[in-house]
PDB file of N, CA and C in Angstrom:
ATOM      1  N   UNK A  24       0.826  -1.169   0.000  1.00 95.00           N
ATOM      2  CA  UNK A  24       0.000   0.000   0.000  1.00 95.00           C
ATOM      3  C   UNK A  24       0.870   1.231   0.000  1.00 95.00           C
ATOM      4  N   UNK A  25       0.110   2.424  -0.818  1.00 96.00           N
ATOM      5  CA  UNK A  25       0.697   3.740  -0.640  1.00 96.00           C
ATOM      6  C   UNK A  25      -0.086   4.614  -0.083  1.00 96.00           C
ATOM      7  N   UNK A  26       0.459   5.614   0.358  1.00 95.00           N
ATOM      8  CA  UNK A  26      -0.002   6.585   1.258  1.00 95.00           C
ATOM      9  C   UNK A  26       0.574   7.985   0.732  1.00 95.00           C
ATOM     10  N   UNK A  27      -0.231   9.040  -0.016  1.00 94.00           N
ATOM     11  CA  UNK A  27       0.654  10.381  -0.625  1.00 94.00           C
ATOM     12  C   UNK A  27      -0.010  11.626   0.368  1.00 94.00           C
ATOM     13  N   UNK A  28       0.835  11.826   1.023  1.00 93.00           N
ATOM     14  CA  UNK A  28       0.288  12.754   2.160  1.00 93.00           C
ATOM     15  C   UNK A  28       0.357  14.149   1.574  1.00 93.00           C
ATOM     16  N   UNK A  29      -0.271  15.394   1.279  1.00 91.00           N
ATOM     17  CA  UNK A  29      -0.139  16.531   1.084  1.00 91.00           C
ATOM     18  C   UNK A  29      -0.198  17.620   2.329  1.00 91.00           C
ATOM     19  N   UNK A  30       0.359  18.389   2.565  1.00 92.00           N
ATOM     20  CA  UNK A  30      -0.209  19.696   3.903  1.00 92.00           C
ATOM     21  C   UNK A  30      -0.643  19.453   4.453  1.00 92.00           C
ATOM     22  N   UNK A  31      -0.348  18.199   5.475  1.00 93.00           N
ATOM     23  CA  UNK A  31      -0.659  17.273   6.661  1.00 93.00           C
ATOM     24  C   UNK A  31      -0.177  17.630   7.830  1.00 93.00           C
ATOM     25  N   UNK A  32      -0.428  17.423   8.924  1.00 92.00           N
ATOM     26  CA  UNK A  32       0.134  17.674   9.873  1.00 92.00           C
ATOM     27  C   UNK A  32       1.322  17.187  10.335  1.00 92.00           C
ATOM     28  N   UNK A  33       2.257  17.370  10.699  1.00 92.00           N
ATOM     29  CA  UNK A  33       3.493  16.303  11.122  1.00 92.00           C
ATOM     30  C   UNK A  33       3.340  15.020  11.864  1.00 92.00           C
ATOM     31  N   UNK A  34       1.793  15.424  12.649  1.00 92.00           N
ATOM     32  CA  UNK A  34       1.867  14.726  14.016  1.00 92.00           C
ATOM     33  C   UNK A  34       1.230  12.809  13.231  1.00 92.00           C
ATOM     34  N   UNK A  35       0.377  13.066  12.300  1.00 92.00           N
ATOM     35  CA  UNK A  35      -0.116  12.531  10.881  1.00 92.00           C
ATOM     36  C   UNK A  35       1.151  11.467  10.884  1.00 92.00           C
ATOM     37  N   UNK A  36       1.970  12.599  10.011  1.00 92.00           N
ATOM     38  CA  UNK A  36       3.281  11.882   9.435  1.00 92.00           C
ATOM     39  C   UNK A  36       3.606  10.796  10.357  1.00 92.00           C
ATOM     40  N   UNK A  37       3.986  11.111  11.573  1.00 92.00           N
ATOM     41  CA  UNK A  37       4.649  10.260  12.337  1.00 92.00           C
ATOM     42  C   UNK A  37       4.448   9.262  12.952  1.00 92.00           C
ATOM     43  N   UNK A  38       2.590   9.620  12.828  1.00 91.00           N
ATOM     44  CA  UNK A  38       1.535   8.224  13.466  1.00 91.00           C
ATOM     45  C   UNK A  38       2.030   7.454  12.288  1.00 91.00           C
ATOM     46  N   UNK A  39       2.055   7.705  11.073  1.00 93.00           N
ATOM     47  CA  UNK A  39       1.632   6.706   9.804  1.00 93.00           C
ATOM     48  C   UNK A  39       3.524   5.899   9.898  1.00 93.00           C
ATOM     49  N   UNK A  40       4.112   6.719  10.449  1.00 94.00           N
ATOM     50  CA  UNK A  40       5.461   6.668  10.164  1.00 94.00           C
ATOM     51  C   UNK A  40       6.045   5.143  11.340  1.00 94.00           C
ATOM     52  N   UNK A  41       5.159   4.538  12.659  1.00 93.00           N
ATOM     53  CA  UNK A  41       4.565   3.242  13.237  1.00 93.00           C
ATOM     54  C   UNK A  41       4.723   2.003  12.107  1.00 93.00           C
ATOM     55  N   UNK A  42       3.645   2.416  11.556  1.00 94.00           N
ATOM     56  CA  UNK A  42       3.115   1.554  10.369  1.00 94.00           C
ATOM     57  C   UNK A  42       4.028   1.453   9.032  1.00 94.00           C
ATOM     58  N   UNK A  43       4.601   2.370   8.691  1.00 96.00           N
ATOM     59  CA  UNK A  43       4.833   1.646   7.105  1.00 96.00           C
ATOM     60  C   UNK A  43       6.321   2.820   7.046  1.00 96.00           C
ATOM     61  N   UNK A  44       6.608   2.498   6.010  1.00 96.00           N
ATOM     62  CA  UNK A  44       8.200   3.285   5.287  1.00 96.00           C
ATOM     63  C   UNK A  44       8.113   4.425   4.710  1.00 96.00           C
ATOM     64  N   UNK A  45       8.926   5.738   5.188  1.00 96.00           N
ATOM     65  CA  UNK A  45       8.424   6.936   4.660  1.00 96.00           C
ATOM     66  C   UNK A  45       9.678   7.107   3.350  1.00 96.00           C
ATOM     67  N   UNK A  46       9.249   6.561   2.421  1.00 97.00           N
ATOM     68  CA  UNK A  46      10.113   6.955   1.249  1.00 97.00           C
ATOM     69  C   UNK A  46      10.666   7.781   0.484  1.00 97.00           C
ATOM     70  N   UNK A  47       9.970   8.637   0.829  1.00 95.00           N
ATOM     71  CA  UNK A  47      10.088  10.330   0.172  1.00 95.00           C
ATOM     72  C   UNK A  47       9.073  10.990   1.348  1.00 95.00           C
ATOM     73  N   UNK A  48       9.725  12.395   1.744  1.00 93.00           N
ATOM     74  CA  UNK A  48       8.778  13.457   2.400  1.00 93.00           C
ATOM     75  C   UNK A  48       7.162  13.164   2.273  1.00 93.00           C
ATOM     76  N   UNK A  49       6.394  12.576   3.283  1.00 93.00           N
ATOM     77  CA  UNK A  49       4.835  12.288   2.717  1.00 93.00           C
ATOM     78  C   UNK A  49       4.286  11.826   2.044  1.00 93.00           C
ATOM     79  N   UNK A  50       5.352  10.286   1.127  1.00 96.00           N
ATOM     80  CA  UNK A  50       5.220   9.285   1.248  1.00 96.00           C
ATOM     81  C   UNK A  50       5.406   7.721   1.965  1.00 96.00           C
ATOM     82  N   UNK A  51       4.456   7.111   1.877  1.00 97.00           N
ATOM     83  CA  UNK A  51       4.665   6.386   2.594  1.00 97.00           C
ATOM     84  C   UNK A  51       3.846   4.562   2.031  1.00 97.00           C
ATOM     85  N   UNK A  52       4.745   3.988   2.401  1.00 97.00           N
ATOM     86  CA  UNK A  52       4.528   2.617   1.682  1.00 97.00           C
ATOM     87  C   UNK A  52       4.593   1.089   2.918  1.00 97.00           C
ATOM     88  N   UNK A  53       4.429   0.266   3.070  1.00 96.00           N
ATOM     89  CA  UNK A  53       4.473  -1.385   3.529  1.00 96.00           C
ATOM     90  C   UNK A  53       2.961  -1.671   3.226  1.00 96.00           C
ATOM     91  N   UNK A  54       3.386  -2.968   3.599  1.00 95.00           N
ATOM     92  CA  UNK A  54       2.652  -4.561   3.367  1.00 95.00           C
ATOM     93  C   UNK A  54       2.039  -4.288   4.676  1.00 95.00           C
ATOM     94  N   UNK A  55       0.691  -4.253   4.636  1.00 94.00           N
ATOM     95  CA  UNK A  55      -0.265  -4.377   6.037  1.00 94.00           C
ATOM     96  C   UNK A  55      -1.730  -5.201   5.837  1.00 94.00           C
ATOM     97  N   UNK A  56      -2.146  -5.503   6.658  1.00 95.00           N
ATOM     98  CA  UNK A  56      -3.242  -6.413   6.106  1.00 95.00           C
ATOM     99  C   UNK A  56      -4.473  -5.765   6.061  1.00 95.00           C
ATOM    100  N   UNK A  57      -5.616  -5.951   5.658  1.00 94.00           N
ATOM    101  CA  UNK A  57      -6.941  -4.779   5.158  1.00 94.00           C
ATOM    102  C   UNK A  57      -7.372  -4.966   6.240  1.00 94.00           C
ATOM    103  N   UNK A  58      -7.310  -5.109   7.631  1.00 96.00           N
ATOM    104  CA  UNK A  58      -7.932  -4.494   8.821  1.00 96.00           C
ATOM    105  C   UNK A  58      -7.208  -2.798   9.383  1.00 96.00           C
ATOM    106  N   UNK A  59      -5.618  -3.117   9.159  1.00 95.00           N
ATOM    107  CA  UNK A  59      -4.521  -2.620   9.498  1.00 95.00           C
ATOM    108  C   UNK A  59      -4.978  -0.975   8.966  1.00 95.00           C
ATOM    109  N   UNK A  60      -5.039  -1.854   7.299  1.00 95.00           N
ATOM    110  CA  UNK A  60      -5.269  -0.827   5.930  1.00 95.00           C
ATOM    111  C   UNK A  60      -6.369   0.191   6.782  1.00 95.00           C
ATOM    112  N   UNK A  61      -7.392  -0.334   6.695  1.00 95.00           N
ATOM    113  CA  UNK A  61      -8.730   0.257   7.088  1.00 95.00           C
ATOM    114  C   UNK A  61      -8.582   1.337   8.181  1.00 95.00           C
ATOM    115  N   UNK A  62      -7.887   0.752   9.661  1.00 95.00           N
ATOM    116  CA  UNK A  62      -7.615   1.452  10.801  1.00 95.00           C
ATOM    117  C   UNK A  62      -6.850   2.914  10.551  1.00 95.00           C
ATOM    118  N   UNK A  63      -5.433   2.649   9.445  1.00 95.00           N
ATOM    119  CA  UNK A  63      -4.930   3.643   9.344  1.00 95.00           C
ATOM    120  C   UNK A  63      -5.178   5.379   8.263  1.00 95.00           C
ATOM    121  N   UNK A  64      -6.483   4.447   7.574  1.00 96.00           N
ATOM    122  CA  UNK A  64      -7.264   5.480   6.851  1.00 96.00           C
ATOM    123  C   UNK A  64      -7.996   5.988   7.627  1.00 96.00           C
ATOM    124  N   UNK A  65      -8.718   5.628   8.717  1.00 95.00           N
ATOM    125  CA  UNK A  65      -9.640   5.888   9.763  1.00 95.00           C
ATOM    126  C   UNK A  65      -8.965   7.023  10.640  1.00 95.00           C
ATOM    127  N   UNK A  66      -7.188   6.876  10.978  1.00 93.00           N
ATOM    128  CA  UNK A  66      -6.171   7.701  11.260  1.00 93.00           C
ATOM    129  C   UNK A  66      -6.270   9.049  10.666  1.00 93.00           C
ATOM    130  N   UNK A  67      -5.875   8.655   9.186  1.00 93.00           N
ATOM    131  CA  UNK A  67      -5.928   9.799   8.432  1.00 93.00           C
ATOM    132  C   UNK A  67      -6.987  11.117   8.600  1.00 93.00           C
ATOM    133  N   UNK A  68      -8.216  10.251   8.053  1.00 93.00           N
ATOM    134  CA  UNK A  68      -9.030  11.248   8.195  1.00 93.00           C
ATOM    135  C   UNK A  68      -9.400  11.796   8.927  1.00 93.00           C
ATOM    136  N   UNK A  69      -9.554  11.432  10.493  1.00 92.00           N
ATOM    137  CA  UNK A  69      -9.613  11.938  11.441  1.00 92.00           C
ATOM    138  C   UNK A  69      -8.360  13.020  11.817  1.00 92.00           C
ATOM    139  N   UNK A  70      -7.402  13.208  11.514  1.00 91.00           N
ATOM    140  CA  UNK A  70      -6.281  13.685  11.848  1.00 91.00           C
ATOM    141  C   UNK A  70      -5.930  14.468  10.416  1.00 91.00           C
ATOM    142  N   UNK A  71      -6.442  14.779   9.932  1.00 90.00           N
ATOM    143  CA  UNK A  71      -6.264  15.289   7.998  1.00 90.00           C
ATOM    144  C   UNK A  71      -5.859  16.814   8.105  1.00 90.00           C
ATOM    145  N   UNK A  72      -6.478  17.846   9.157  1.00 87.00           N
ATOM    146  CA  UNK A  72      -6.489  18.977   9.142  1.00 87.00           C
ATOM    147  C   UNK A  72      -6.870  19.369   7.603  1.00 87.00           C
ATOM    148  N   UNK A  73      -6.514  20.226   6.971  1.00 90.00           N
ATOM    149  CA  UNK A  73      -6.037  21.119   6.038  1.00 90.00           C
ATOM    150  C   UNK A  73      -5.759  20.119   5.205  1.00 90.00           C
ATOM    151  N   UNK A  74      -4.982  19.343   4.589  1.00 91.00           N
ATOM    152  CA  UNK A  74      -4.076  18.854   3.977  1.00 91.00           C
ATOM    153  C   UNK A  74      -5.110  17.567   2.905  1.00 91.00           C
ATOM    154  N   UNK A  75      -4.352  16.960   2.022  1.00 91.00           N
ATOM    155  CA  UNK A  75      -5.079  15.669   1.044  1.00 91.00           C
ATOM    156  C   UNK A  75      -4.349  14.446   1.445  1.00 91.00           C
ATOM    157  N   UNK A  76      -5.054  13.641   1.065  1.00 92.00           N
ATOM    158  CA  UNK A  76      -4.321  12.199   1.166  1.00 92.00           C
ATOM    159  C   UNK A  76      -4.892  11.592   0.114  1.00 92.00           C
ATOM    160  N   UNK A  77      -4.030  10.461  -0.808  1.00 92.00           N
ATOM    161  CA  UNK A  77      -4.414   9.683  -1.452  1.00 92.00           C
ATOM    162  C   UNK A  77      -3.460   7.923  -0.723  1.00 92.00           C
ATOM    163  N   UNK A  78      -3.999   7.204  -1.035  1.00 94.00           N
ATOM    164  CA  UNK A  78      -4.209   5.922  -0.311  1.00 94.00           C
ATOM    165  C   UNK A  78      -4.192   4.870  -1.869  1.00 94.00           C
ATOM    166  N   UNK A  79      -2.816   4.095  -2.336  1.00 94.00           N
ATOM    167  CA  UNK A  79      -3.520   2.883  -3.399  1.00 94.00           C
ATOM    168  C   UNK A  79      -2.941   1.769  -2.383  1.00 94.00           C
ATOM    169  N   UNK A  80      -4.078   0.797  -2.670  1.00 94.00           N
ATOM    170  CA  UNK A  80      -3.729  -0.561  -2.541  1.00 94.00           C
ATOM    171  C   UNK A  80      -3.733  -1.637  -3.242  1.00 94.00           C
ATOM    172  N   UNK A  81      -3.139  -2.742  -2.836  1.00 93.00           N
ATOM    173  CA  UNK A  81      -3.631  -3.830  -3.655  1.00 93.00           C
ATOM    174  C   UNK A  81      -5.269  -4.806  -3.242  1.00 93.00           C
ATOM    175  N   UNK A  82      -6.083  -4.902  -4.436  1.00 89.00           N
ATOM    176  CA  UNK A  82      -6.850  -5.999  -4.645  1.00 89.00           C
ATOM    177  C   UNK A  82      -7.169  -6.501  -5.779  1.00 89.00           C
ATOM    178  N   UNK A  83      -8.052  -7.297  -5.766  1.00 88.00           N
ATOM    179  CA  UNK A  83      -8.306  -8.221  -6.717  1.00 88.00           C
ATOM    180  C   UNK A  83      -9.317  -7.266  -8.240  1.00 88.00           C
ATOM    181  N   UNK A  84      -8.567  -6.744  -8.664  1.00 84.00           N
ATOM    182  CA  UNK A  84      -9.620  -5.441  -9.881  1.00 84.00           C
ATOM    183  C   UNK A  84      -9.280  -5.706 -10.993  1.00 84.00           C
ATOM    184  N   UNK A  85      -9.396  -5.092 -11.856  1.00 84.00           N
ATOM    185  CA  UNK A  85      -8.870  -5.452 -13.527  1.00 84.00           C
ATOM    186  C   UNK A  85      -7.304  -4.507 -13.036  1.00 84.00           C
ATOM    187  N   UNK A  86      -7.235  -3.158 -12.459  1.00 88.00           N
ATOM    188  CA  UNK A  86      -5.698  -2.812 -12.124  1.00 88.00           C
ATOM    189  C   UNK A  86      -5.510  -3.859 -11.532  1.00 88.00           C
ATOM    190  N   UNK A  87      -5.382  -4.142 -10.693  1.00 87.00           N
ATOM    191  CA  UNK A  87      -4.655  -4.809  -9.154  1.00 87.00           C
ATOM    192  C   UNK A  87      -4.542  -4.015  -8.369  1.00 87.00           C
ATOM    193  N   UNK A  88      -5.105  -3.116  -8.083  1.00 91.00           N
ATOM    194  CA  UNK A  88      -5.105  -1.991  -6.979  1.00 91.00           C
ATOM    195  C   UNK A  88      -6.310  -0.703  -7.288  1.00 91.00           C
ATOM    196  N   UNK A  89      -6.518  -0.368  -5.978  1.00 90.00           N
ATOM    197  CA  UNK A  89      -7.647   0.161  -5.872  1.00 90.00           C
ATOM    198  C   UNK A  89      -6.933   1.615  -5.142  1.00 90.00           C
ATOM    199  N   UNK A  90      -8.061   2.884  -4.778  1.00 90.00           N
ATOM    200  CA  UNK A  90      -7.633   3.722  -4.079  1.00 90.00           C
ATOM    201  C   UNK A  90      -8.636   4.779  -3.795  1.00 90.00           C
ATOM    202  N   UNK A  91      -8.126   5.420  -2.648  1.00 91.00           N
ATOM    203  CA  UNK A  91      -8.968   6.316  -2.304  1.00 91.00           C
ATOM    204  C   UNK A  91      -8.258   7.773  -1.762  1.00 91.00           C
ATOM    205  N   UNK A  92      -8.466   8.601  -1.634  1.00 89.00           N
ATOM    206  CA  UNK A  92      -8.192   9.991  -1.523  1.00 89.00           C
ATOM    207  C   UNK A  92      -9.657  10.795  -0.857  1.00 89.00           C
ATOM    208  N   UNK A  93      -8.952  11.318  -0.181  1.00 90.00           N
ATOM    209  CA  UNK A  93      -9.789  12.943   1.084  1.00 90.00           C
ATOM    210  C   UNK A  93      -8.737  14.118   0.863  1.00 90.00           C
ATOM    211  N   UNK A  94      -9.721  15.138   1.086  1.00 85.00           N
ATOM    212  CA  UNK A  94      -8.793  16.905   1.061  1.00 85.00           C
ATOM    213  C   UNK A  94      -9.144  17.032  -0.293  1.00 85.00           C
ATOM    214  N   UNK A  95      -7.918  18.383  -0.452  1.00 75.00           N
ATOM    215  CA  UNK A  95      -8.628  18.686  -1.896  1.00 75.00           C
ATOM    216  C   UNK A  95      -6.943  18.429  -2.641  1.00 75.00           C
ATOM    217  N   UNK A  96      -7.139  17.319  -3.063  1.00 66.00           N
ATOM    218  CA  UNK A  96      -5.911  17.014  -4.139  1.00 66.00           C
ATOM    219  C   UNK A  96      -6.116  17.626  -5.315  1.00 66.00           C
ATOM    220  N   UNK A  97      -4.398  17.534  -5.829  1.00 72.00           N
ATOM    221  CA  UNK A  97      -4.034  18.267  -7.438  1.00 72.00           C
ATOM    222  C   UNK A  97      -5.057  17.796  -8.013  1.00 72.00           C
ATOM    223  N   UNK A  98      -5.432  16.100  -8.408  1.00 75.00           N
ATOM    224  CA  UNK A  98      -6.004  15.560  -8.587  1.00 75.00           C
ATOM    225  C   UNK A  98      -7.226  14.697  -8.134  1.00 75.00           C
ATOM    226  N   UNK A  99      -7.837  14.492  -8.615  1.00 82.00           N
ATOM    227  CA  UNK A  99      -9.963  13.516  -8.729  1.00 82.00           C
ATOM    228  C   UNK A  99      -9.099  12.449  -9.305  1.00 82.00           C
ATOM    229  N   UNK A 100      -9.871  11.221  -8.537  1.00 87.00           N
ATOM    230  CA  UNK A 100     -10.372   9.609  -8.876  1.00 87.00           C
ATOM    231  C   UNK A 100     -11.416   9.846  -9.566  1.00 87.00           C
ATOM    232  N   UNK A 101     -11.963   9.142 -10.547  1.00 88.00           N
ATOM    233  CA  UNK A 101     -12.569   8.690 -11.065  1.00 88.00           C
ATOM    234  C   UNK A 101     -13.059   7.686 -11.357  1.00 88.00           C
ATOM    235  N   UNK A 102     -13.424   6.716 -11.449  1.00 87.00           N
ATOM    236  CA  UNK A 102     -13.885   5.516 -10.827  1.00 87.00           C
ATOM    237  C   UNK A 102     -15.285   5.591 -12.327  1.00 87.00           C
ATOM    238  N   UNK A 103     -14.765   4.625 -13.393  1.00 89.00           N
ATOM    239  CA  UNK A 103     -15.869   4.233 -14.965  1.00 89.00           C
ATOM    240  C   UNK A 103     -15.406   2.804 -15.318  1.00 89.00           C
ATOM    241  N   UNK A 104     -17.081   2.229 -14.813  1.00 87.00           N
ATOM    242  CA  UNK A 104     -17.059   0.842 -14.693  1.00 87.00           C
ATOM    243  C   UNK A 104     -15.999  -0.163 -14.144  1.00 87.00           C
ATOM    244  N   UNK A 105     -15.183   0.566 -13.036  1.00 84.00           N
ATOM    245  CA  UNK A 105     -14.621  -0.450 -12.098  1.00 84.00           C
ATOM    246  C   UNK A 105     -13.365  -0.068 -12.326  1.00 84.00           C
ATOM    247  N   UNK A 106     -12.770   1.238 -13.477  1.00 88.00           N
ATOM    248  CA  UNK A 106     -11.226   1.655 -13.976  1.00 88.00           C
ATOM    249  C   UNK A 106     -11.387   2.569 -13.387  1.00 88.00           C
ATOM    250  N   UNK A 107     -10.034   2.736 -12.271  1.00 86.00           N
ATOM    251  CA  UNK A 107     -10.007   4.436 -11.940  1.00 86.00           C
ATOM    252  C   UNK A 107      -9.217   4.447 -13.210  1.00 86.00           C
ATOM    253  N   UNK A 108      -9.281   6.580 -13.194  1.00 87.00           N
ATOM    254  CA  UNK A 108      -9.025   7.227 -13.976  1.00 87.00           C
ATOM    255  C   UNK A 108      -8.315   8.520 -12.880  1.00 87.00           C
ATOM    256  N   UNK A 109      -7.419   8.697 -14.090  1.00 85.00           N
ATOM    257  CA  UNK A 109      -7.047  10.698 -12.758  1.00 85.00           C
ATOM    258  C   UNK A 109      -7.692  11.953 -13.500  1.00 85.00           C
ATOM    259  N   UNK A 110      -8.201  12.676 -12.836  1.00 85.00           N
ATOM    260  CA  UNK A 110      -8.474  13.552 -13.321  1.00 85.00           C
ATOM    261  C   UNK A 110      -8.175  14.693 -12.966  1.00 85.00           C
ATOM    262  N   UNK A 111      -7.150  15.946 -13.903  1.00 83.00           N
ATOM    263  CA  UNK A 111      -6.755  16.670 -13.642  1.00 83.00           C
ATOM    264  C   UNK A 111      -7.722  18.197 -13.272  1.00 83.00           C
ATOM    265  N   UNK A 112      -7.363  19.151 -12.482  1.00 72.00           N
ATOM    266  CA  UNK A 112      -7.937  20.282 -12.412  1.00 72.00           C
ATOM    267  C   UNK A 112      -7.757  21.284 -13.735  1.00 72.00           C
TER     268      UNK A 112
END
């Protein structure tokens, strides 16, 4: 799973930073299982302030991964007949 943190709080960063590998500044990546997954989106949003998050994971889709995003990102999901799509501003 990925985690793209935007104008987040630090305090955010560092909860998520427990859980998984911060690879770049407000990213963040590991292998967690979809209870784990679930709990730490539940993190997020509650704790989001100001800032966006986008979230991909792996499941079983025509990608192999699915995703979700809160705040107001560069970018929109789109979601046509089961393909996300990005959609720019």
């Amino acid at each position: 799973m990925v985690f793209v943190l935007e104008n987040v709080p630090a305090s955010l960063r560092g909860d998520l930073s427990r859980w998984l590998f911060e690879v770049k500044a407000g990213v963040f990546t590991g292998r967690v299982s979809a209870l784990v997954r679930d709990e730490l989106w539940a993190r997020v949003t509650s704790n989001l302030g100001n800032g966006s998050v986008l979230m991909l994971y792996s499941t079983n889709s025509e990608q192999g991964f699915w995703a979700k995003s809160i705040g107001d990102p560069s970018r929109q999901l789109v979601d046509i007949e089961g393909v996300l799509l990005v959609k720019t501003h």
